[in-house]
Short mmCIF file of C-alpha atoms and ligand atoms in Angstrom, two decimals:
data_model
loop_
_atom_site.label_atom_id
_atom_site.label_comp_id
_atom_site.label_asym_id
_atom_site.label_seq_id
_atom_site.Cartn_x
_atom_site.Cartn_y
_atom_site.Cartn_z
CA MET A 7 0.00 0.00 0.00
CA PRO A 8 1.46 3.41 -0.92
CA ASP A 9 2.49 5.63 1.94
CA HIS A 10 -0.06 8.34 1.30
CA ALA A 11 -2.92 5.82 1.55
CA THR A 12 -1.79 4.81 5.05
CA ALA A 13 -1.46 8.42 6.07
CA SER A 14 -4.89 9.48 4.81
CA SER A 15 -6.65 6.50 6.44
CA ALA A 16 -4.97 7.02 9.84
CA PRO A 17 -7.41 8.45 12.38
CA ALA A 18 -6.89 12.10 13.36
CA PRO A 19 -4.77 12.34 16.50
CA THR A 20 -6.89 12.55 19.62
CA LEU A 21 -6.57 15.39 22.11
CA SER A 22 -5.19 12.82 24.57
CA SER A 23 -2.40 11.85 22.21
CA LYS A 24 -1.56 15.51 21.55
CA LEU A 25 -1.46 16.18 25.29
CA PHE A 26 0.70 13.13 25.86
CA ALA A 27 3.17 14.31 23.24
CA ALA A 28 3.25 17.76 24.90
CA ALA A 29 3.60 16.17 28.34
CA ARG A 30 6.56 14.06 27.28
CA GLU A 31 8.46 17.19 26.35
CA VAL A 32 8.31 18.56 29.89
CA ILE A 33 7.42 15.68 32.25
CA PRO A 34 9.59 12.54 32.46
CA GLY A 35 7.68 9.84 30.57
CA GLY A 36 4.78 12.27 30.31
CA VAL A 37 3.41 11.27 33.72
CA ASN A 38 3.79 12.18 37.38
CA SER A 39 3.62 8.55 38.56
CA PRO A 40 4.94 5.69 36.40
CA VAL A 41 2.01 3.25 36.30
CA ARG A 42 -0.11 5.93 34.59
CA ALA A 43 2.06 5.66 31.48
CA PHE A 44 0.51 2.32 30.31
CA ARG A 45 3.94 0.70 29.97
CA ASN A 46 2.56 -2.62 31.23
CA VAL A 47 -0.17 -2.74 28.60
CA GLY A 48 1.23 -0.79 25.67
CA GLY A 49 -0.38 2.18 23.98
CA GLU A 50 -0.85 5.62 25.45
CA PRO A 51 -2.80 6.84 28.46
CA PHE A 52 -5.91 8.97 28.02
CA PHE A 53 -6.14 12.33 29.74
CA ALA A 54 -9.02 12.91 32.15
CA ARG A 55 -11.28 15.94 31.82
CA ARG A 56 -13.78 15.13 34.53
CA ALA A 57 -14.81 12.38 36.91
CA LYS A 58 -18.12 11.89 38.69
CA GLY A 59 -19.58 8.87 40.45
CA CYS A 60 -18.08 5.69 38.98
CA ARG A 61 -17.30 7.40 35.64
CA VAL A 62 -14.34 9.21 34.14
CA TRP A 63 -14.57 11.34 30.97
CA ASP A 64 -11.51 11.82 28.83
CA VAL A 65 -10.57 15.03 27.03
CA ASP A 66 -11.94 13.55 23.79
CA GLY A 67 -15.39 13.10 25.30
CA ARG A 68 -15.37 9.33 25.82
CA ASP A 69 -16.49 7.98 29.17
CA TYR A 70 -15.42 4.93 31.11
CA ILE A 71 -16.66 2.97 34.10
CA ASP A 72 -13.64 3.38 36.35
CA TYR A 73 -12.26 0.60 38.59
CA ILE A 74 -9.25 2.55 39.80
CA GLY A 75 -10.96 5.29 41.78
CA THR A 76 -7.80 7.41 41.78
CA TRP A 77 -5.91 4.31 43.03
CA GLY A 78 -8.09 3.81 46.06
CA PRO A 79 -9.14 7.12 47.61
CA ALA A 80 -12.49 7.53 45.79
CA ILE A 81 -14.47 5.04 47.89
CA LEU A 82 -17.69 7.05 47.52
CA GLY A 83 -17.05 7.45 43.81
CA HIS A 84 -15.62 10.56 42.19
CA ALA A 85 -16.50 14.04 43.38
CA PRO A 86 -19.35 13.16 45.74
CA THR A 87 -21.52 16.24 46.28
CA ALA A 88 -21.16 16.18 50.08
CA LEU A 89 -17.40 16.34 49.66
CA THR A 90 -17.23 19.04 46.99
CA ASN A 91 -19.69 21.19 48.97
CA ALA A 92 -17.68 20.80 52.17
CA LEU A 93 -14.50 21.73 50.32
CA HIS A 94 -16.08 24.85 48.81
CA GLU A 95 -17.24 25.98 52.23
CA ALA A 96 -13.95 25.25 53.99
CA ALA A 97 -11.85 26.94 51.31
CA LYS A 98 -13.60 30.25 52.00
CA ASP A 99 -11.97 30.26 55.44
CA GLY A 100 -8.48 29.63 54.11
CA VAL A 101 -6.71 26.81 52.33
CA SER A 102 -3.73 26.33 54.63
CA PHE A 103 -2.74 27.79 58.00
CA GLY A 104 0.45 26.15 59.26
CA ILE A 105 -1.18 26.71 62.66
CA PRO A 106 -3.14 24.02 64.51
CA ASN A 107 -6.76 23.84 63.30
CA PRO A 108 -9.84 22.10 64.78
CA TYR A 109 -10.20 19.66 61.85
CA GLU A 110 -6.90 18.03 62.79
CA VAL A 111 -8.27 17.15 66.22
CA GLU A 112 -11.49 15.78 64.70
CA MET A 113 -9.54 13.68 62.23
CA ALA A 114 -7.19 12.30 64.87
CA ARG A 115 -10.14 11.44 67.12
CA LEU A 116 -11.91 9.64 64.27
CA ILE A 117 -8.81 7.60 63.40
CA VAL A 118 -8.23 6.68 67.05
CA ASP A 119 -11.87 5.62 67.37
CA TRP A 120 -11.88 3.57 64.16
CA VAL A 121 -8.45 1.90 63.94
CA PRO A 122 -7.84 -0.65 66.71
CA SER A 123 -4.04 -0.18 67.02
CA VAL A 124 -4.05 3.61 67.02
CA GLU A 125 -3.92 5.53 70.32
CA LYS A 126 -2.21 8.58 68.84
CA VAL A 127 -1.76 9.61 65.24
CA ARG A 128 0.17 12.11 63.19
CA MET A 129 -0.99 13.38 59.80
CA VAL A 130 1.34 13.54 56.79
CA ASN A 131 0.80 14.20 53.07
CA SER A 132 1.20 10.81 51.39
CA GLY A 133 1.39 7.11 52.04
CA THR A 134 5.12 7.23 51.32
CA GLU A 135 5.63 9.75 54.10
CA ALA A 136 3.56 7.61 56.44
CA THR A 137 5.63 4.45 55.96
CA MET A 138 8.92 6.37 55.95
CA SER A 139 8.05 8.05 59.24
CA ALA A 140 6.76 4.86 60.84
CA ILE A 141 10.06 3.13 60.03
CA ARG A 142 12.09 5.99 61.49
CA LEU A 143 9.98 5.91 64.62
CA ALA A 144 10.38 2.14 64.93
CA ARG A 145 14.15 2.48 64.68
CA GLY A 146 14.18 5.35 67.14
CA CYS A 147 12.08 3.42 69.65
CA THR A 148 13.97 0.11 69.44
CA GLY A 149 17.48 1.41 68.90
CA ARG A 150 17.80 -1.22 66.12
CA ASP A 151 18.40 -0.69 62.40
CA LYS A 152 17.13 -3.69 60.46
CA VAL A 153 13.74 -3.67 58.80
CA VAL A 154 11.97 -6.65 57.27
CA LYS A 155 9.66 -6.32 54.27
CA PHE A 156 8.02 -8.77 51.87
CA GLU A 157 8.28 -9.38 48.14
CA GLY A 158 5.29 -7.88 46.37
CA CYS A 159 4.42 -5.45 49.18
CA TYR A 160 4.65 -1.80 48.13
CA HIS A 161 5.18 0.92 50.68
CA GLY A 162 5.70 3.97 48.51
CA HIS A 163 9.02 5.17 47.15
CA VAL A 164 10.98 5.22 50.42
CA ASP A 165 14.70 4.55 49.78
CA GLY A 166 15.07 1.77 52.31
CA LEU A 167 11.88 0.05 51.11
CA LEU A 168 12.71 0.05 47.39
CA VAL A 169 14.61 -3.11 47.96
CA ALA A 170 14.35 -6.49 46.28
CA ALA A 171 15.15 -9.88 47.74
CA GLY A 172 18.81 -10.88 47.81
CA SER A 173 19.97 -14.30 46.68
CA GLY A 174 19.00 -16.19 49.84
CA ALA A 175 16.23 -15.72 52.36
CA LEU A 176 18.58 -14.40 55.03
CA THR A 177 20.81 -12.25 52.87
CA HIS A 178 20.29 -8.54 52.80
CA GLY A 179 18.27 -6.89 50.10
CA ARG A 180 19.58 -5.15 47.02
CA PRO A 181 18.39 -1.78 45.73
CA ASP A 182 15.32 -2.05 43.51
CA SER A 183 15.86 1.42 42.03
CA ALA A 184 18.86 3.30 40.77
CA GLY A 185 19.82 5.95 43.31
CA VAL A 186 19.24 3.82 46.39
CA PRO A 187 22.59 3.31 48.14
CA ALA A 188 23.48 -0.34 48.70
CA SER A 189 24.24 0.63 52.30
CA TYR A 190 20.53 1.51 52.81
CA SER A 191 19.32 -1.73 51.33
CA GLN A 192 21.76 -3.54 53.63
CA GLU A 193 19.44 -2.63 56.46
CA THR A 194 16.40 -4.14 54.74
CA ILE A 195 15.67 -7.85 54.66
CA VAL A 196 13.18 -9.08 52.09
CA LEU A 197 11.17 -12.27 52.58
CA PRO A 198 8.55 -14.06 50.49
CA PHE A 199 5.00 -13.40 51.75
CA ASN A 200 2.98 -16.19 53.41
CA ASP A 201 6.07 -18.27 54.24
CA VAL A 202 6.07 -19.00 57.99
CA ALA A 203 9.25 -21.08 57.87
CA ALA A 204 11.21 -18.18 56.33
CA LEU A 205 9.97 -15.87 59.09
CA GLU A 206 10.86 -18.30 61.85
CA GLU A 207 14.30 -18.90 60.41
CA LEU A 208 14.96 -15.17 60.16
CA PHE A 209 13.88 -14.39 63.71
CA ALA A 210 15.87 -17.33 65.07
CA SER A 211 19.06 -15.93 63.58
CA LEU A 212 18.61 -12.13 63.56
CA GLY A 213 15.60 -11.45 65.78
CA GLY A 214 17.54 -9.23 68.19
CA GLN A 215 18.55 -6.83 65.41
CA ILE A 216 15.16 -6.29 63.84
CA ALA A 217 13.56 -2.91 64.55
CA ALA A 218 10.40 -3.63 62.64
CA VAL A 219 8.55 -5.81 60.19
CA ILE A 220 6.46 -3.81 57.75
CA LEU A 221 3.82 -5.37 55.53
CA GLU A 222 0.56 -4.84 53.76
CA PRO A 223 -1.53 -7.29 55.78
CA HIS A 224 -3.54 -7.94 52.59
CA PRO A 225 -0.96 -7.14 49.91
CA ALA A 226 -2.79 -5.12 47.26
CA ASN A 227 0.05 -3.95 45.04
CA ALA A 228 0.85 -7.29 43.38
CA GLY A 229 -2.73 -8.01 42.54
CA LEU A 230 -4.64 -8.77 45.73
CA ILE A 231 -3.00 -11.40 47.90
CA LEU A 232 -4.54 -12.73 51.09
CA PRO A 233 -2.63 -14.03 54.11
CA LEU A 234 -2.88 -17.78 54.72
CA PRO A 235 -4.66 -18.75 57.95
CA GLY A 236 -2.45 -18.10 60.97
CA TYR A 237 0.24 -16.19 59.08
CA LEU A 238 -0.43 -12.74 60.52
CA GLN A 239 -0.92 -14.23 63.99
CA ARG A 240 2.47 -15.98 63.81
CA LEU A 241 4.10 -12.77 62.64
CA ARG A 242 2.57 -10.96 65.61
CA GLU A 243 3.95 -13.58 68.02
CA LEU A 244 7.44 -13.56 66.55
CA THR A 245 7.75 -9.77 66.56
CA ARG A 246 6.46 -9.54 70.12
CA ASP A 247 8.80 -12.30 71.35
CA HIS A 248 11.84 -10.59 69.81
CA GLY A 249 11.07 -7.01 70.78
CA SER A 250 10.54 -5.99 67.15
CA LEU A 251 7.70 -3.70 66.17
CA LEU A 252 4.99 -4.80 63.77
CA ILE A 253 3.96 -2.14 61.25
CA PHE A 254 0.83 -2.64 59.16
CA ASP A 255 0.85 -0.59 56.00
CA GLU A 256 -2.90 -0.08 55.63
CA VAL A 257 -2.58 2.77 53.14
CA MET A 258 -4.68 0.68 50.73
CA THR A 259 -6.76 -1.45 53.09
CA GLY A 260 -7.46 1.03 55.89
CA PHE A 261 -11.02 2.48 55.81
CA ARG A 262 -11.56 0.23 52.76
CA VAL A 263 -11.93 -3.43 53.75
CA ALA A 264 -13.47 -2.40 57.08
CA ARG A 265 -13.61 0.78 59.15
CA GLY A 266 -10.49 -0.27 61.01
CA GLY A 267 -8.80 -2.05 58.10
CA VAL A 268 -7.35 -5.56 58.09
CA GLN A 269 -6.50 -5.28 61.80
CA GLU A 270 -10.20 -5.03 62.56
CA LEU A 271 -11.03 -7.96 60.24
CA THR A 272 -8.36 -10.28 61.62
CA GLY A 273 -7.96 -9.07 65.20
CA VAL A 274 -4.18 -8.96 64.70
CA ILE A 275 -3.12 -5.66 66.21
CA PRO A 276 0.14 -4.09 65.02
CA ASP A 277 2.25 -1.62 67.02
CA LEU A 278 2.17 1.03 64.30
CA THR A 279 -0.08 1.58 61.29
CA ALA A 280 0.51 3.58 58.12
CA MET A 281 -2.61 5.05 56.49
CA GLY A 282 -3.46 7.09 53.41
CA LYS A 283 -5.65 7.03 50.29
CA VAL A 284 -9.27 6.81 51.60
CA ILE A 285 -8.60 9.10 54.60
CA GLY A 286 -7.78 11.96 52.25
CA GLY A 287 -10.98 11.81 50.20
CA GLY A 288 -8.82 12.39 47.10
CA LEU A 289 -6.61 15.12 48.56
CA PRO A 290 -2.97 14.37 49.39
CA VAL A 291 -3.08 12.80 52.86
CA GLY A 292 -1.32 10.11 54.82
CA ALA A 293 -1.11 9.31 58.52
CA PHE A 294 0.76 7.05 60.86
CA GLY A 295 -0.26 6.08 64.34
CA GLY A 296 -0.08 3.43 67.00
CA ARG A 297 0.68 2.85 70.66
CA ALA A 298 0.87 6.11 72.60
CA ASP A 299 4.21 5.21 74.23
CA LEU A 300 5.73 4.85 70.75
CA MET A 301 4.07 7.89 69.19
CA ASP A 302 5.23 10.01 72.16
CA GLN A 303 8.80 9.48 70.97
CA LEU A 304 8.10 11.88 68.09
CA ALA A 305 9.21 15.52 68.11
CA PRO A 306 8.40 17.80 69.89
CA ASP A 307 7.92 15.43 72.87
CA GLY A 308 10.54 12.88 71.86
CA PRO A 309 13.82 12.49 69.99
CA VAL A 310 12.47 11.19 66.62
CA TYR A 311 12.18 14.09 64.20
CA GLN A 312 9.23 14.34 61.82
CA ALA A 313 7.50 17.41 60.37
CA GLY A 314 5.45 18.79 57.46
CA THR A 315 4.55 22.28 56.21
CA LEU A 316 1.18 21.14 54.87
CA SER A 317 0.51 18.29 57.32
CA GLY A 318 -3.02 18.50 58.76
CA ASN A 319 -4.02 20.83 55.94
CA PRO A 320 -7.60 22.04 56.61
CA LEU A 321 -8.95 21.19 53.15
CA ALA A 322 -7.40 17.73 53.24
CA MET A 323 -8.85 17.11 56.71
CA VAL A 324 -12.30 18.31 55.64
CA ALA A 325 -12.24 16.11 52.55
CA GLY A 326 -11.22 13.06 54.56
CA LEU A 327 -13.63 13.67 57.42
CA THR A 328 -16.53 14.28 55.06
CA GLN A 329 -15.80 11.14 53.07
CA LEU A 330 -15.43 8.92 56.12
CA ARG A 331 -18.59 10.23 57.81
CA GLU A 332 -20.56 9.92 54.61
CA LEU A 333 -19.34 6.34 54.22
CA GLU A 334 -20.49 5.56 57.75
CA ARG A 335 -23.85 7.30 57.21
CA GLN A 336 -24.46 5.17 54.11
CA HIS A 337 -23.43 1.93 55.90
CA GLY A 338 -20.63 1.85 53.39
CA PHE A 339 -18.77 -1.26 54.45
CA GLU A 340 -21.87 -3.49 54.28
CA VAL A 341 -22.95 -1.93 50.99
CA LEU A 342 -19.49 -2.35 49.46
CA GLU A 343 -19.36 -5.98 50.60
CA ALA A 344 -22.71 -6.60 48.86
CA LYS A 345 -21.52 -4.90 45.66
CA GLY A 346 -18.27 -6.88 45.78
CA ALA A 347 -20.13 -10.15 46.34
CA HIS A 348 -22.46 -9.43 43.40
CA PHE A 349 -19.49 -8.70 41.15
CA GLU A 350 -17.59 -11.76 42.35
CA ALA A 351 -20.54 -14.06 41.64
CA GLY A 352 -20.75 -12.61 38.13
CA VAL A 353 -17.04 -13.03 37.47
CA ARG A 354 -17.02 -16.62 38.71
CA LYS A 355 -20.04 -17.49 36.54
CA LEU A 356 -18.33 -15.92 33.55
CA LEU A 357 -15.07 -17.79 34.13
CA ASP A 358 -17.06 -21.03 34.35
CA GLU A 359 -18.94 -20.31 31.13
CA LEU A 360 -15.70 -19.54 29.30
CA SER A 361 -13.92 -22.51 30.93
CA LEU A 362 -11.20 -20.21 32.23
CA GLY A 363 -9.55 -21.45 35.43
CA TYR A 364 -8.23 -18.02 36.43
CA THR A 365 -7.73 -17.17 40.08
CA PHE A 366 -10.01 -14.44 41.42
CA HIS A 367 -9.48 -12.78 44.81
CA ARG A 368 -11.75 -10.36 46.57
CA CYS A 369 -11.95 -8.68 49.94
CA GLY A 370 -14.94 -6.32 50.25
CA SER A 371 -14.62 -3.82 47.41
CA LEU A 372 -11.06 -4.82 46.43
CA PHE A 373 -10.64 -7.47 43.77
CA CYS A 374 -8.10 -8.95 41.40
CA LEU A 375 -8.44 -11.36 38.51
CA PHE A 376 -5.10 -13.10 38.05
CA PHE A 377 -4.58 -14.43 34.53
CA THR A 378 -3.21 -17.67 35.88
CA GLU A 379 -4.78 -20.96 36.91
CA GLN A 380 -2.46 -21.43 39.84
CA PRO A 381 -3.30 -20.33 43.38
CA VAL A 382 -1.71 -16.98 44.24
CA HIS A 383 -0.15 -16.69 47.70
CA ASN A 384 2.90 -14.54 46.95
CA LEU A 385 4.57 -12.39 44.32
CA GLN A 386 6.08 -15.32 42.47
CA ASP A 387 2.64 -16.90 42.04
CA ALA A 388 1.24 -13.56 40.84
CA GLN A 389 4.00 -13.38 38.26
CA SER A 390 2.80 -16.60 36.66
CA ALA A 391 -0.03 -14.53 35.13
CA ASP A 392 -0.25 -14.42 31.34
CA THR A 393 0.71 -10.80 30.68
CA GLU A 394 -0.15 -10.96 26.97
CA HIS A 395 -3.69 -12.15 27.71
CA PHE A 396 -3.99 -9.43 30.32
CA ARG A 397 -2.79 -6.80 27.85
CA GLN A 398 -5.42 -7.84 25.28
CA PHE A 399 -8.12 -7.95 27.93
CA PHE A 400 -7.23 -4.49 29.22
CA HIS A 401 -7.44 -2.86 25.78
CA ARG A 402 -10.63 -4.66 24.77
CA ALA A 403 -12.30 -3.55 28.00
CA LEU A 404 -11.03 0.01 27.57
CA ASP A 405 -12.33 0.14 23.98
CA ARG A 406 -15.74 -0.92 25.36
CA GLY A 407 -15.73 1.77 28.05
CA VAL A 408 -14.44 -0.07 31.12
CA TYR A 409 -11.22 1.17 32.71
CA PHE A 410 -9.34 -1.41 34.74
CA ALA A 411 -5.86 -0.65 36.07
CA PRO A 412 -3.28 -0.69 33.26
CA SER A 413 -1.19 -3.41 34.91
CA PRO A 414 -1.79 -7.06 35.82
CA TYR A 415 -0.36 -6.35 39.29
CA GLU A 416 -2.92 -3.82 40.44
CA THR A 417 -6.09 -4.29 42.43
CA GLY A 418 -9.53 -3.23 41.24
CA PHE A 419 -11.67 -0.89 43.34
CA ILE A 420 -15.45 -0.85 43.52
CA SER A 421 -16.95 2.34 44.94
CA MET A 422 -20.30 3.25 46.47
CA ALA A 423 -21.15 4.86 43.14
CA HIS A 424 -20.97 1.59 41.15
CA ASP A 425 -24.57 0.46 41.05
CA GLN A 426 -25.79 -2.92 39.93
CA SER A 427 -26.26 -1.82 36.31
CA ASP A 428 -22.64 -0.55 36.19
CA LEU A 429 -21.37 -3.85 37.58
CA ASP A 430 -23.56 -5.87 35.20
CA ARG A 431 -22.45 -3.77 32.22
CA THR A 432 -18.86 -4.45 33.31
CA LEU A 433 -19.52 -8.18 33.35
CA GLU A 434 -20.91 -7.98 29.80
CA VAL A 435 -17.78 -6.17 28.69
CA MET A 436 -15.60 -8.73 30.45
CA ALA A 437 -17.43 -11.52 28.61
CA GLU A 438 -16.35 -9.91 25.34
CA ALA A 439 -12.86 -8.93 26.50
CA LEU A 440 -11.64 -12.12 28.17
CA PRO A 441 -9.47 -14.41 26.06
CA ARG A 442 -11.12 -17.56 24.82
C1 PLP B 12 -0.28 3.73 47.58
C2 PLP B 12 0.46 3.04 48.66
C3 PLP B 12 1.54 3.63 49.33
C4 PLP B 12 2.12 4.93 48.89
O1 PLP B 12 1.23 5.99 49.05
P1 PLP B 12 1.50 7.35 48.22
O2 PLP B 12 0.42 8.25 48.71
O3 PLP B 12 1.41 6.99 46.79
O4 PLP B 12 2.87 7.82 48.61
C5 PLP B 12 2.10 2.98 50.38
N1 PLP B 12 1.64 1.78 50.78
C6 PLP B 12 0.61 1.17 50.17
C7 PLP B 12 0.12 -0.15 50.66
C8 PLP B 12 0.00 1.77 49.08
O5 PLP B 12 -1.00 1.12 48.46
#
């Protein structure tokens, strides 16, 4: 075919593709967070113009049923009226003070009331800050340096947590990003998730040096992985017996799988908890909290330094408080469980009809369809997924107006704004998009 024929039949560039080209000139990779760039699925991201309820509209006027919900925060759906009204009102009184404000006290009280492990809490501006500060506090309180994390758990882009497993279970980690000094990763030990023997072996040999174990109690950044029965309980025993602190990173699961997160569901109570996402209602918020005797080691009362110009920002507190109270008022956790159960039943029926043996995990409104027939208990299992099938599925769903996360290792989020017809429409799209 002559060149000009190809050129004249090519569709006009979309506004999204023009914006992406412009973005790449001035923003690394064209995005402000890597997963948005669609590198795991190929193609180019669309640019959002507007989002409301369970839908997102792109700059070219197409709309999508959204299962990302701004990566977790939008549990009521996008731009709920109660929240946008509260923000408008609060903004009239000032958008930042840098002076204590009453909303901070309300927010802290709510977190202490809802999250079992938290007696005192400090607000920060992202999940990354929350985990980074919790680790510093754990080291300050124990006088120990080593931190244990798990393969497949993500805790933000903290230097000492961007570490991959070394060659043996007990060796020290290696940097998982350029720019992380090997000496930092030396202080981080990486274990496979759900492996009790590896934990016991580690504590038997190095228990006295471990400041803290940090984990997502339901890992939700390598798909959605659930702890095997007794695993979290054993981890709690081992950390307690060796004087190490247990840190739950509930940035994803907190205020999402239950009011008080996984710790409420399982009754396993950590020493410290990192929070974020849902508590900010879509504004940049994180928090970390825990036992009062530990939290009292923070500046200005204690020797562990931690600070933030915008921490406790009034608009962020209002957004979070409004979202959480609205969720409670609407019996959100029961409603989300019912929506999740409806969706799960539909997915399982569909997989049966298509004779696909894929593994599907769900906890409340979080879900993940792994494109593998093997059970998924850790990162390695998750990585057995067929990435090419996922890639095709993602694009076919997107073309039909359903936006799942552009990576096989992300969790899906159902919000209060996804009604039964949205979920059923999604199942129809999945029926067309799944490989057969
Ligand atoms: C998103 C996430 C973080 C990082 O939060 P940011 O606000 O992106 O810094 C940390 N831990 C978990 C479990 C997360 O899901």
